[in-house]
Coordinates of C-alpha atoms in Angstrom, one line a residue:
M1 CA 54.5 -59.3 -99.2
T2 CA 51.7 -61.8 -98.2
G3 CA 50.5 -64.9 -99.9
R4 CA 47.2 -66.7 -99.0
I5 CA 46.4 -70.3 -99.6
E6 CA 42.9 -71.6 -98.9
R7 CA 42.6 -74.7 -96.8
L8 CA 41.2 -77.9 -98.3
A9 CA 37.8 -78.5 -97.7
G10 CA 37.3 -81.4 -95.3
T11 CA 40.7 -81.3 -93.6
A12 CA 41.6 -80.6 -90.1
P13 CA 42.5 -77.1 -89.0
Y14 CA 46.0 -76.3 -89.5
A15 CA 48.4 -74.6 -87.0
P16 CA 47.9 -70.7 -86.5
G17 CA 49.6 -68.9 -89.4
W18 CA 49.7 -71.7 -91.8
D19 CA 47.8 -69.6 -94.5
R20 CA 50.4 -66.8 -94.7
T21 CA 54.0 -66.1 -95.3
E22 CA 55.2 -62.6 -94.5
V23 CA 58.7 -61.5 -95.8
S24 CA 59.8 -58.0 -95.5
R25 CA 60.6 -56.1 -98.7
G26 CA 64.2 -55.8 -97.7
V27 CA 64.6 -59.5 -97.2
A28 CA 63.0 -60.3 -100.4
V29 CA 65.2 -58.0 -102.4
L30 CA 68.3 -59.3 -100.7
T31 CA 67.5 -62.8 -101.3
S32 CA 66.7 -62.2 -104.9
V33 CA 70.1 -60.3 -105.5
V34 CA 72.2 -62.9 -103.7
F35 CA 70.5 -65.7 -105.8
S36 CA 71.0 -63.9 -109.0
L37 CA 74.5 -63.0 -108.3
G38 CA 75.1 -66.8 -107.4
L39 CA 73.7 -67.7 -110.9
L40 CA 75.8 -65.2 -112.7
A41 CA 78.9 -65.3 -110.9
V42 CA 80.6 -68.2 -112.9
P43 CA 79.6 -67.0 -116.4
L44 CA 80.5 -63.3 -115.7
A45 CA 84.0 -64.6 -114.4
D46 CA 84.6 -66.6 -117.2
A47 CA 83.4 -63.8 -119.6
L48 CA 85.9 -61.4 -117.8
L49 CA 88.6 -64.2 -118.5
G50 CA 87.9 -64.7 -122.1
A51 CA 86.4 -68.2 -121.8
W52 CA 83.2 -67.3 -124.0
R53 CA 85.3 -67.1 -127.2
D54 CA 85.3 -70.8 -128.1
P55 CA 81.5 -71.5 -127.1
G56 CA 80.5 -68.3 -129.2
R57 CA 82.1 -69.8 -132.4
T58 CA 80.7 -73.1 -131.5
A59 CA 77.2 -71.5 -131.4
V60 CA 77.8 -69.8 -134.8
T61 CA 78.9 -73.0 -136.3
A62 CA 75.9 -74.7 -135.0
S63 CA 73.6 -72.1 -136.4
A64 CA 75.3 -72.3 -139.8
E65 CA 74.7 -76.1 -139.7
V66 CA 70.8 -75.7 -139.1
V67 CA 70.5 -73.0 -141.7
R68 CA 72.5 -75.3 -144.1
A69 CA 70.1 -78.4 -143.3
L70 CA 66.9 -76.3 -144.0
G71 CA 68.2 -74.9 -147.3
G72 CA 69.3 -78.5 -148.6
G73 CA 67.8 -80.6 -150.9
G74 CA 64.9 -83.1 -150.4
S75 CA 61.4 -82.8 -149.0
W76 CA 60.6 -80.3 -146.5
W77 CA 60.0 -82.8 -143.9
G78 CA 63.4 -84.3 -144.5
R79 CA 64.8 -80.7 -144.1
L80 CA 63.1 -80.0 -141.0
V81 CA 64.3 -83.3 -139.4
G82 CA 67.8 -82.6 -140.5
A83 CA 67.7 -79.2 -139.1
N84 CA 66.2 -80.5 -135.8
R85 CA 69.0 -83.2 -135.7
A86 CA 71.8 -80.3 -136.3
A87 CA 70.1 -78.1 -133.6
V88 CA 70.4 -81.1 -131.0
E89 CA 73.9 -81.9 -132.2
G90 CA 74.8 -78.0 -132.0
L91 CA 73.2 -77.6 -128.5
R92 CA 75.2 -80.6 -127.2
E93 CA 78.5 -79.2 -128.6
F94 CA 77.7 -75.8 -127.1
E95 CA 77.0 -77.2 -123.7
G96 CA 80.2 -79.2 -123.9
S97 CA 82.2 -76.0 -124.9
L98 CA 80.9 -74.2 -122.1
E99 CA 82.0 -76.7 -119.7
D100 CA 85.4 -77.1 -121.2
A101 CA 86.1 -73.3 -121.4
S102 CA 85.0 -72.4 -118.0
E103 CA 88.3 -71.4 -116.1
L104 CA 86.5 -71.6 -112.7
A105 CA 84.9 -75.2 -113.5
G106 CA 88.4 -76.1 -114.8
S107 CA 90.1 -75.5 -111.5
V108 CA 87.2 -77.0 -109.1
R109 CA 85.9 -79.9 -111.3
P110 CA 89.2 -82.3 -111.0
R111 CA 89.5 -82.3 -107.3
T112 CA 85.7 -82.6 -106.9
L113 CA 85.2 -85.6 -109.2
D114 CA 88.5 -87.4 -107.8
F115 CA 86.8 -87.0 -104.3
L116 CA 83.3 -88.3 -105.5
L117 CA 85.0 -91.1 -107.3
R118 CA 87.0 -92.2 -104.3
R119 CA 84.5 -91.5 -101.5
G120 CA 81.2 -91.9 -103.1
G121 CA 81.6 -94.3 -106.0
A122 CA 79.5 -92.1 -107.7
G123 CA 80.9 -92.2 -111.4
S124 CA 80.5 -89.4 -113.9
E125 CA 79.0 -88.8 -117.3
E126 CA 81.9 -90.8 -118.9
A127 CA 82.6 -93.6 -116.7
Y128 CA 81.4 -95.9 -113.7
V129 CA 83.7 -96.6 -110.8
G130 CA 84.0 -100.2 -109.4
R131 CA 85.3 -101.8 -106.4
D132 CA 89.2 -101.6 -105.9
A133 CA 89.6 -98.7 -108.1
W134 CA 88.5 -100.1 -111.4
L135 CA 87.0 -97.7 -113.9
Y136 CA 84.5 -98.8 -116.8
Y137 CA 83.8 -96.8 -119.9
R138 CA 80.0 -95.8 -119.4
P139 CA 79.0 -96.4 -123.0
D140 CA 80.3 -100.1 -122.7
V141 CA 78.1 -100.8 -119.4
D142 CA 75.3 -98.9 -120.9
A143 CA 75.3 -101.0 -123.7
L144 CA 74.7 -104.1 -121.6
V145 CA 71.6 -102.8 -119.9
M146 CA 69.9 -100.2 -122.0
R147 CA 67.7 -100.7 -125.1
P148 CA 69.6 -100.6 -128.3
T149 CA 69.6 -97.2 -130.3
G150 CA 71.7 -98.3 -133.4
Q151 CA 70.6 -97.0 -136.7
G152 CA 69.5 -99.7 -139.0
G153 CA 70.6 -102.7 -137.0
A154 CA 73.8 -104.7 -137.0
A155 CA 72.7 -108.1 -138.7
P156 CA 71.3 -106.5 -142.0
A157 CA 74.3 -104.4 -142.5
I158 CA 76.8 -107.5 -141.7
A159 CA 74.8 -109.8 -144.1
R160 CA 74.8 -107.0 -146.6
L161 CA 78.7 -106.6 -146.4
A162 CA 79.1 -110.5 -146.4
A163 CA 77.0 -110.6 -149.8
D164 CA 79.2 -107.8 -151.2
L165 CA 82.4 -109.7 -150.4
A166 CA 81.2 -113.2 -151.4
E167 CA 80.7 -111.7 -154.8
R168 CA 84.4 -111.2 -154.8
G169 CA 85.2 -114.7 -153.4
I170 CA 86.0 -113.2 -149.9
R171 CA 84.5 -114.6 -146.7
L172 CA 83.7 -112.1 -143.8
V173 CA 84.3 -113.3 -140.2
V174 CA 82.9 -110.9 -137.6
M175 CA 84.4 -110.6 -134.0
P176 CA 82.5 -108.6 -131.5
V177 CA 84.7 -108.0 -128.7
P178 CA 83.0 -108.0 -125.3
S179 CA 83.6 -105.2 -123.0
K180 CA 85.2 -105.0 -119.6
A181 CA 81.9 -104.8 -117.9
A182 CA 80.9 -108.1 -119.7
I183 CA 83.8 -110.1 -118.5
H184 CA 84.6 -108.5 -115.0
P185 CA 81.1 -107.6 -113.8
E186 CA 82.2 -108.5 -110.3
H187 CA 83.8 -105.1 -109.5
L188 CA 80.3 -103.3 -110.2
S189 CA 78.5 -105.7 -107.8
A190 CA 77.9 -103.9 -104.6
S191 CA 77.1 -107.4 -103.1
R192 CA 80.2 -109.0 -104.5
T193 CA 77.7 -111.2 -106.5
S194 CA 79.2 -114.4 -108.2
F195 CA 78.6 -114.5 -111.9
S196 CA 78.7 -117.8 -113.7
R197 CA 79.0 -116.4 -117.2
P198 CA 79.7 -113.2 -119.2
I199 CA 77.0 -110.5 -119.4
E200 CA 75.8 -110.3 -123.1
P201 CA 73.2 -108.0 -124.5
A202 CA 70.2 -109.6 -126.0
V203 CA 71.1 -108.1 -129.6
A204 CA 74.4 -109.7 -129.5
A205 CA 73.4 -113.2 -128.1
R206 CA 71.4 -113.7 -131.3
L207 CA 73.7 -112.0 -133.7
A208 CA 75.0 -115.0 -135.4
E209 CA 71.7 -116.5 -135.8
D210 CA 70.1 -113.4 -137.4
V211 CA 73.1 -113.0 -139.8
K212 CA 72.9 -116.6 -140.8
A213 CA 68.9 -116.1 -141.6
L214 CA 69.7 -112.9 -143.7
W215 CA 72.5 -114.7 -145.5
D216 CA 70.3 -117.7 -146.3
A217 CA 67.7 -115.5 -147.5
T218 CA 70.1 -114.1 -150.2
G219 CA 70.3 -117.6 -151.7
K220 CA 74.3 -117.5 -152.1
P221 CA 75.1 -121.2 -153.1
D222 CA 78.6 -121.4 -151.8
A223 CA 78.4 -122.3 -148.2
S224 CA 82.3 -121.6 -147.8
L225 CA 81.5 -118.2 -148.3
A226 CA 79.0 -117.8 -145.5
P227 CA 79.8 -115.1 -142.7
M228 CA 80.8 -116.5 -139.5
V229 CA 80.2 -114.6 -136.3
F230 CA 83.2 -115.4 -133.7
D231 CA 82.2 -114.1 -130.2
P232 CA 85.4 -114.4 -127.9
S233 CA 83.5 -113.9 -124.6
G234 CA 83.4 -117.5 -123.7
L235 CA 87.2 -117.7 -124.2
L236 CA 87.8 -114.7 -122.2
W237 CA 85.6 -115.8 -119.5
E238 CA 87.1 -119.3 -119.5
S239 CA 90.6 -117.8 -119.2
K240 CA 89.5 -115.5 -116.3
Q241 CA 88.2 -118.6 -114.3
S242 CA 90.9 -121.0 -115.0
T243 CA 93.8 -118.5 -114.5
G244 CA 92.6 -116.1 -112.1
R245 CA 93.9 -113.3 -114.1
T246 CA 92.2 -110.1 -115.2
Q247 CA 91.4 -110.1 -118.8
F248 CA 90.9 -106.1 -118.9
L249 CA 93.2 -103.3 -117.8
R250 CA 92.1 -101.5 -114.4
T251 CA 91.4 -98.0 -115.5
D252 CA 91.5 -98.6 -119.3
S253 CA 88.6 -99.9 -121.6
H254 CA 90.7 -102.4 -123.3
W255 CA 92.1 -106.0 -122.6
T256 CA 95.2 -107.0 -121.5
P257 CA 98.0 -108.1 -123.9
Q258 CA 97.7 -111.8 -122.8
A259 CA 93.9 -111.7 -123.3
M260 CA 94.4 -110.1 -126.8
E261 CA 96.9 -112.7 -127.7
A262 CA 94.8 -115.7 -126.7
V263 CA 92.1 -114.3 -129.0
A264 CA 94.5 -113.9 -131.7
S265 CA 95.5 -117.5 -131.4
A266 CA 91.9 -118.6 -131.6
L267 CA 91.2 -116.2 -134.5
A268 CA 94.2 -117.7 -136.6
R269 CA 92.6 -121.2 -135.9
I270 CA 89.4 -120.1 -137.4
V271 CA 90.8 -118.3 -140.3
G272 CA 93.5 -121.1 -141.1
Q273 CA 95.7 -121.0 -144.2
P274 CA 93.5 -119.1 -146.8
S275 CA 96.4 -119.2 -149.2
A276 CA 99.6 -121.2 -150.2
A277 CA 101.4 -118.2 -151.3
D278 CA 104.8 -117.7 -149.7
H279 CA 104.8 -115.0 -147.2
A280 CA 107.8 -113.8 -145.1
A281 CA 107.9 -115.3 -141.8
L282 CA 108.1 -113.2 -138.7
A283 CA 110.7 -113.2 -136.1
A284 CA 110.3 -114.4 -132.5
N285 CA 108.7 -112.0 -130.0
E286 CA 110.6 -109.1 -128.4
P287 CA 109.1 -108.9 -124.8
V288 CA 108.8 -105.2 -123.4
E289 CA 107.4 -103.9 -120.0
I290 CA 105.1 -101.1 -120.2
E291 CA 103.8 -98.9 -117.6
A292 CA 100.7 -96.4 -118.4
A293 CA 97.4 -94.9 -117.0
G294 CA 94.2 -96.2 -118.4
D295 CA 92.5 -94.2 -121.1
T296 CA 89.3 -94.1 -119.1
A297 CA 91.1 -92.5 -116.2
L298 CA 92.9 -90.0 -118.4
M299 CA 89.8 -88.6 -120.0
L300 CA 88.2 -87.7 -116.8
D301 CA 90.6 -84.6 -116.2
L302 CA 91.6 -85.7 -112.8
P303 CA 94.3 -84.4 -110.5
G304 CA 97.7 -85.6 -111.1
D305 CA 98.0 -87.4 -107.6
S306 CA 94.5 -89.3 -108.2
T307 CA 94.8 -92.9 -107.3
F308 CA 92.9 -93.8 -110.6
L309 CA 95.8 -92.4 -112.5
A310 CA 98.1 -94.8 -110.6
K311 CA 100.1 -96.5 -113.7
E312 CA 99.7 -100.1 -114.5
K313 CA 102.3 -102.3 -115.4
V314 CA 101.9 -105.0 -118.3
A315 CA 104.2 -107.0 -120.4
I316 CA 103.7 -107.1 -124.3
S317 CA 105.4 -109.0 -126.9
R318 CA 106.5 -107.1 -130.0
V319 CA 106.2 -108.8 -133.3
L320 CA 109.3 -108.1 -135.4
S321 CA 110.4 -109.0 -139.1
R322 CA 113.5 -111.1 -139.6
E323 CA 115.4 -107.9 -140.0
G324 CA 114.3 -106.8 -136.5
E325 CA 111.9 -104.2 -137.8
P326 CA 108.6 -103.5 -136.3
W327 CA 105.5 -105.7 -137.9
Q328 CA 103.9 -103.8 -141.0
P329 CA 100.7 -104.9 -142.6
D330 CA 101.0 -106.5 -146.0
R331 CA 98.8 -105.1 -148.7
S332 CA 99.1 -108.2 -150.8
S333 CA 98.0 -110.7 -148.0
P334 CA 95.1 -112.7 -148.3
V335 CA 93.7 -111.9 -144.9
L336 CA 92.3 -108.4 -144.1
L337 CA 91.8 -107.1 -140.5
L338 CA 89.1 -104.4 -140.0
G339 CA 89.2 -103.0 -136.6
D340 CA 89.0 -100.5 -134.0
S341 CA 90.8 -99.4 -130.7
Y342 CA 90.8 -103.3 -129.8
T343 CA 93.0 -103.7 -132.7
N344 CA 95.2 -100.6 -132.3
I345 CA 95.9 -101.2 -128.6
F346 CA 99.6 -102.4 -128.0
S347 CA 100.1 -101.6 -131.8
K348 CA 99.8 -97.8 -132.0
A349 CA 102.1 -96.0 -129.6
D350 CA 99.6 -93.1 -129.4
L351 CA 97.4 -95.2 -127.3
G352 CA 100.2 -95.3 -124.4
W353 CA 100.8 -99.1 -124.3
G354 CA 103.5 -99.7 -126.6
D355 CA 103.6 -100.7 -130.2
S356 CA 104.1 -103.8 -132.7
A357 CA 102.3 -106.0 -130.3
G358 CA 98.6 -105.7 -131.2
L359 CA 95.8 -108.1 -132.5
A360 CA 97.2 -107.8 -136.1
E361 CA 100.6 -108.4 -135.3
H362 CA 99.8 -111.7 -133.2
S363 CA 97.2 -112.9 -135.7
S364 CA 100.0 -112.6 -138.1
R365 CA 102.5 -114.5 -136.0
Y366 CA 100.2 -117.4 -135.4
L367 CA 99.3 -117.4 -138.9
G368 CA 102.9 -117.5 -140.0
F369 CA 102.4 -114.4 -142.4
S370 CA 101.5 -110.8 -142.1
V371 CA 98.0 -109.7 -142.6
D372 CA 96.6 -106.6 -144.1
R373 CA 95.1 -104.1 -141.9
L374 CA 92.6 -101.2 -141.8
S375 CA 91.9 -99.9 -138.2
R376 CA 90.5 -96.7 -136.7
N377 CA 89.8 -96.0 -133.1
D378 CA 85.9 -95.8 -132.3
A379 CA 82.8 -95.9 -134.2
G380 CA 83.6 -99.4 -135.8
A381 CA 80.1 -100.1 -137.1
R382 CA 80.3 -97.3 -139.8
S383 CA 84.1 -96.4 -139.9
A384 CA 85.2 -99.8 -140.7
R385 CA 82.8 -100.2 -143.6
E386 CA 83.6 -96.6 -144.9
M387 CA 87.5 -97.3 -144.9
L388 CA 87.0 -100.5 -146.8
A389 CA 84.6 -99.0 -149.5
A390 CA 87.0 -96.0 -149.8
E391 CA 90.2 -98.2 -150.2
A392 CA 88.2 -100.5 -152.7
R393 CA 87.1 -97.6 -154.7
K394 CA 90.3 -95.8 -155.0
N395 CA 92.5 -99.1 -155.7
P396 CA 90.1 -101.4 -157.6
G397 CA 92.6 -104.3 -157.7
W398 CA 93.3 -104.3 -153.9
L399 CA 90.6 -106.9 -153.1
E400 CA 91.3 -109.3 -155.7
G401 CA 93.7 -111.2 -153.7
K402 CA 91.8 -111.3 -150.4
K403 CA 90.3 -114.5 -149.3
V404 CA 89.1 -113.5 -145.7
V405 CA 88.1 -110.2 -144.0
V406 CA 88.3 -110.3 -140.1
W407 CA 86.0 -107.5 -138.8
E408 CA 86.6 -106.7 -135.1
L409 CA 84.5 -104.2 -133.6
A410 CA 83.6 -103.4 -129.8
M411 CA 80.4 -105.2 -128.6
R412 CA 78.7 -101.8 -127.8
E413 CA 78.9 -100.9 -131.6
V414 CA 76.8 -104.0 -132.2
V415 CA 74.1 -102.7 -130.0
N416 CA 74.3 -98.8 -130.4
G417 CA 76.5 -98.1 -133.5
D418 CA 75.6 -96.6 -136.7
W419 CA 74.5 -99.2 -139.1
T420 CA 73.3 -97.0 -142.0
D421 CA 73.9 -98.5 -145.4
V422 CA 77.6 -98.1 -146.8
P423 CA 77.7 -100.0 -150.1
L424 CA 81.0 -101.7 -151.3
E425 CA 81.5 -100.6 -154.8
T426 CA 84.7 -101.2 -156.4
G427 CA 86.0 -98.4 -158.5
G428 CA 86.8 -98.3 -162.2
A429 CA 88.9 -96.0 -164.3
A430 CA 87.0 -92.9 -163.0
S431 CA 87.6 -93.9 -159.2
D432 CA 91.1 -94.3 -159.0
S433 CA 93.5 -92.6 -156.5
A434 CA 93.3 -89.3 -158.7
A435 CA 90.9 -86.8 -157.5
R436 CA 87.8 -85.9 -159.8
P437 CA 88.2 -82.6 -161.6
G438 CA 88.3 -79.5 -159.5
F439 CA 89.5 -81.6 -156.3
L440 CA 93.1 -80.7 -155.2
V441 CA 95.2 -83.5 -154.0
V442 CA 98.9 -82.4 -152.9
A443 CA 101.7 -84.2 -154.5
S444 CA 103.9 -86.2 -152.3
G445 CA 107.0 -84.2 -151.1
V446 CA 105.5 -80.7 -152.3
P447 CA 103.3 -79.1 -149.4
V448 CA 101.5 -76.1 -150.4
E449 CA 100.2 -72.9 -148.6
V450 CA 96.7 -72.1 -149.7
T451 CA 93.9 -69.6 -148.8
A452 CA 90.4 -71.2 -148.8
T453 CA 86.8 -71.0 -147.3
I454 CA 85.4 -73.7 -145.2
E455 CA 82.5 -75.1 -146.9
E456 CA 81.8 -77.8 -144.4
M457 CA 83.3 -79.2 -141.3
G458 CA 83.0 -82.7 -139.5
P459 CA 82.0 -83.0 -136.0
L460 CA 84.3 -81.4 -133.3
P461 CA 85.9 -83.2 -130.4
Q462 CA 84.2 -83.5 -127.0
P463 CA 87.0 -83.7 -124.5
G464 CA 86.2 -85.8 -121.6
E465 CA 83.8 -87.9 -123.6
S466 CA 86.1 -90.1 -125.6
P467 CA 89.0 -92.1 -124.2
Y468 CA 91.1 -91.0 -127.1
A469 CA 93.6 -88.2 -126.8
D470 CA 93.8 -87.1 -130.4
Y471 CA 91.1 -86.0 -132.7
L472 CA 90.9 -85.1 -136.5
T473 CA 88.0 -83.2 -138.1
A474 CA 87.4 -83.5 -141.9
L475 CA 87.2 -80.0 -143.9
H476 CA 85.7 -79.5 -147.3
L477 CA 87.7 -76.4 -148.5
T478 CA 86.6 -74.3 -151.6
G479 CA 88.1 -71.6 -153.5
L480 CA 91.6 -72.6 -153.1
R481 CA 94.5 -70.1 -154.0
D482 CA 98.2 -70.0 -153.6
A483 CA 98.7 -68.1 -150.4
R484 CA 101.7 -66.3 -152.0
K485 CA 100.9 -65.7 -155.6
G486 CA 97.0 -65.7 -155.4
A487 CA 96.8 -67.9 -158.4
V488 CA 93.9 -70.3 -158.4
L489 CA 94.8 -73.8 -157.5
A490 CA 91.6 -75.7 -157.4
D491 CA 87.7 -75.4 -156.7
S492 CA 87.8 -77.6 -153.8
A493 CA 89.9 -80.0 -151.5
L494 CA 89.2 -82.6 -148.8
A495 CA 91.5 -82.2 -145.8
Y496 CA 91.9 -83.4 -142.3
A497 CA 93.2 -81.2 -139.4
F498 CA 93.9 -81.9 -135.7
T499 CA 91.4 -80.2 -133.7
M500 CA 92.6 -81.9 -130.5
R501 CA 95.9 -83.2 -129.4
D502 CA 96.8 -85.0 -125.9
R503 CA 93.2 -84.1 -124.9
R504 CA 93.6 -80.6 -125.6
V505 CA 91.3 -78.6 -127.7
L506 CA 93.2 -76.7 -130.3
P507 CA 92.6 -73.4 -132.0
S508 CA 91.5 -75.0 -135.1
A509 CA 88.3 -76.3 -133.2
S510 CA 87.2 -72.7 -133.2
L511 CA 86.8 -72.4 -137.1
A512 CA 83.4 -72.4 -138.7
P513 CA 81.7 -73.2 -142.0
G514 CA 82.0 -69.9 -144.3
E515 CA 85.5 -68.6 -142.4
K516 CA 88.3 -67.9 -144.6
V517 CA 91.3 -69.9 -143.9
K518 CA 95.2 -70.1 -144.4
V519 CA 96.3 -73.5 -144.5
R520 CA 99.4 -75.6 -145.2
L521 CA 98.5 -79.0 -147.1
C522 CA 100.5 -81.9 -147.5
N523 CA 100.1 -85.6 -149.1
Y524 CA 97.9 -87.5 -146.6
R525 CA 99.7 -90.8 -147.5
E526 CA 103.0 -89.4 -146.2
K527 CA 101.3 -89.3 -142.8
A528 CA 99.0 -92.1 -143.1
H529 CA 101.0 -94.1 -140.7
M530 CA 100.2 -91.8 -137.7
L531 CA 96.9 -90.6 -138.8
D532 CA 94.8 -93.6 -140.3
S533 CA 93.9 -95.0 -136.8
L534 CA 92.9 -91.8 -135.0
N535 CA 89.4 -90.9 -134.1
R536 CA 87.8 -88.4 -136.2
G537 CA 84.7 -86.4 -137.3
E538 CA 83.7 -87.1 -141.0
L539 CA 81.7 -84.9 -143.3
D540 CA 78.0 -85.7 -143.9
D541 CA 78.7 -85.3 -147.7
V542 CA 79.4 -89.0 -148.7
D543 CA 80.7 -88.0 -152.1
V544 CA 83.2 -85.5 -151.0
M545 CA 84.5 -87.9 -148.3
M546 CA 85.3 -90.6 -151.2
E547 CA 87.9 -88.0 -152.6
T548 CA 91.5 -88.4 -151.8
P549 CA 92.2 -86.4 -148.6
N550 CA 94.9 -84.0 -147.7
F551 CA 96.5 -83.4 -144.3
A552 CA 96.5 -79.9 -142.9
E553 CA 99.7 -79.3 -141.0
W554 CA 98.4 -76.2 -139.7
I555 CA 95.3 -74.0 -140.2
E556 CA 94.5 -70.4 -139.3
P557 CA 91.9 -67.8 -139.9
S558 CA 92.9 -65.8 -142.9
E559 CA 93.8 -62.2 -142.7
P560 CA 91.0 -60.1 -144.3

């Protein structure tokens, strides 16, 4: 075949043959076939190996969410925007599911990524690689250099919560924790640039000023209840400069035990003694040595012999009761700590760095009494407020003895978190721990096996995009019947099910709205000590999310 291109007017003559390309039909056909086979080889191989099953279910789930958004309430424009948002999220989950399900990609990717990290310093979609094999969680770095994308803005939401708490005589202390990149930017600098102060995003630098202005506008007269922003960046920077010690773990996104303890000490001095009540004193520390690989390295799916998976050794100090038992939060304490994984690190064993030695424990040690705690990994901008609102609604008297609420959250959440409004409403008689009519709450010690239909599911896990190993997905179940007797048990139930354990996606992640399932439900409170801190995907329906949840010990498709 021959293609002709006209020479541009006014240009010098081209070399002979410039205006034609001749390719024989045989070569053209062979090239097209080889190119097409190259494109189709991986998906065809994966299809033969059965790897398309989960992506197919993901596509069905995404389509159902789009249809649900289009058929929902509100204006046509609101429904269209909601459907578009669901379609974008569905495409992202479908793409991630394809990547995770690919057998060929799974066998080649770990070695390839390890080579690129070691030799090219290329980083990945989830992490940046620094000098000396340091790894940085990508969202933390991006929050320092990119335009904020947070919904609604941090300062108005913080001021709103401060006002809600002040009406109950409670003061809010907000503590945004800087990222590793803010305190240790030197490992990301190709020229070994010397930095004189922490790197701070502009929105965080003016956070205290913005919150104060919004608080002043509310006209609250009691200055002792004015919200306070405590940024520990300066403390961590000074500690790094004066001691020469790193303040963050090499391949993890979190701070070291010593850095955390220094912040806990400073925080205790800020909080002071908010109550003269007699609280049980805590025993002396129990030193323990821990060796572990960092969460950023673990989420990258690297080969087992990668240098980035080399274990780092740290010394933690476990806080114990007088009886030698691990520290426990005190529900009646005048101080409540709301937190995310910076609170849970060294406190929750599932994060890999020991237990009973985290921010809540050491804040209690420095204060001389145990604090109360609500903490959940990731998404601290919204999840902390939802946990607080849900607990206050279900237990109206819970906040009555509180004097200070300390809200710890990652600095990236200040920049890019979800700051949509979450009102703090104290429940009355109709909002206690009992479910509203039609909602099933499984009694303690009496698990039940039921059949049901999935009405709605929360977002599913995206392995490799989060540093956390486990993930729960919220389920709205309808039409619950006893699995053995067939008797009707309830119209609805809220349940949490594991959809990822140890960074492995479970079959439960393949379920979809509209699917009939068989599930064993038990009382959530019985498992709360191991579930409350875990990262999770919540339902969009806020009313359902305010119901008392159950825990799904197992869940599977129901036989037709």
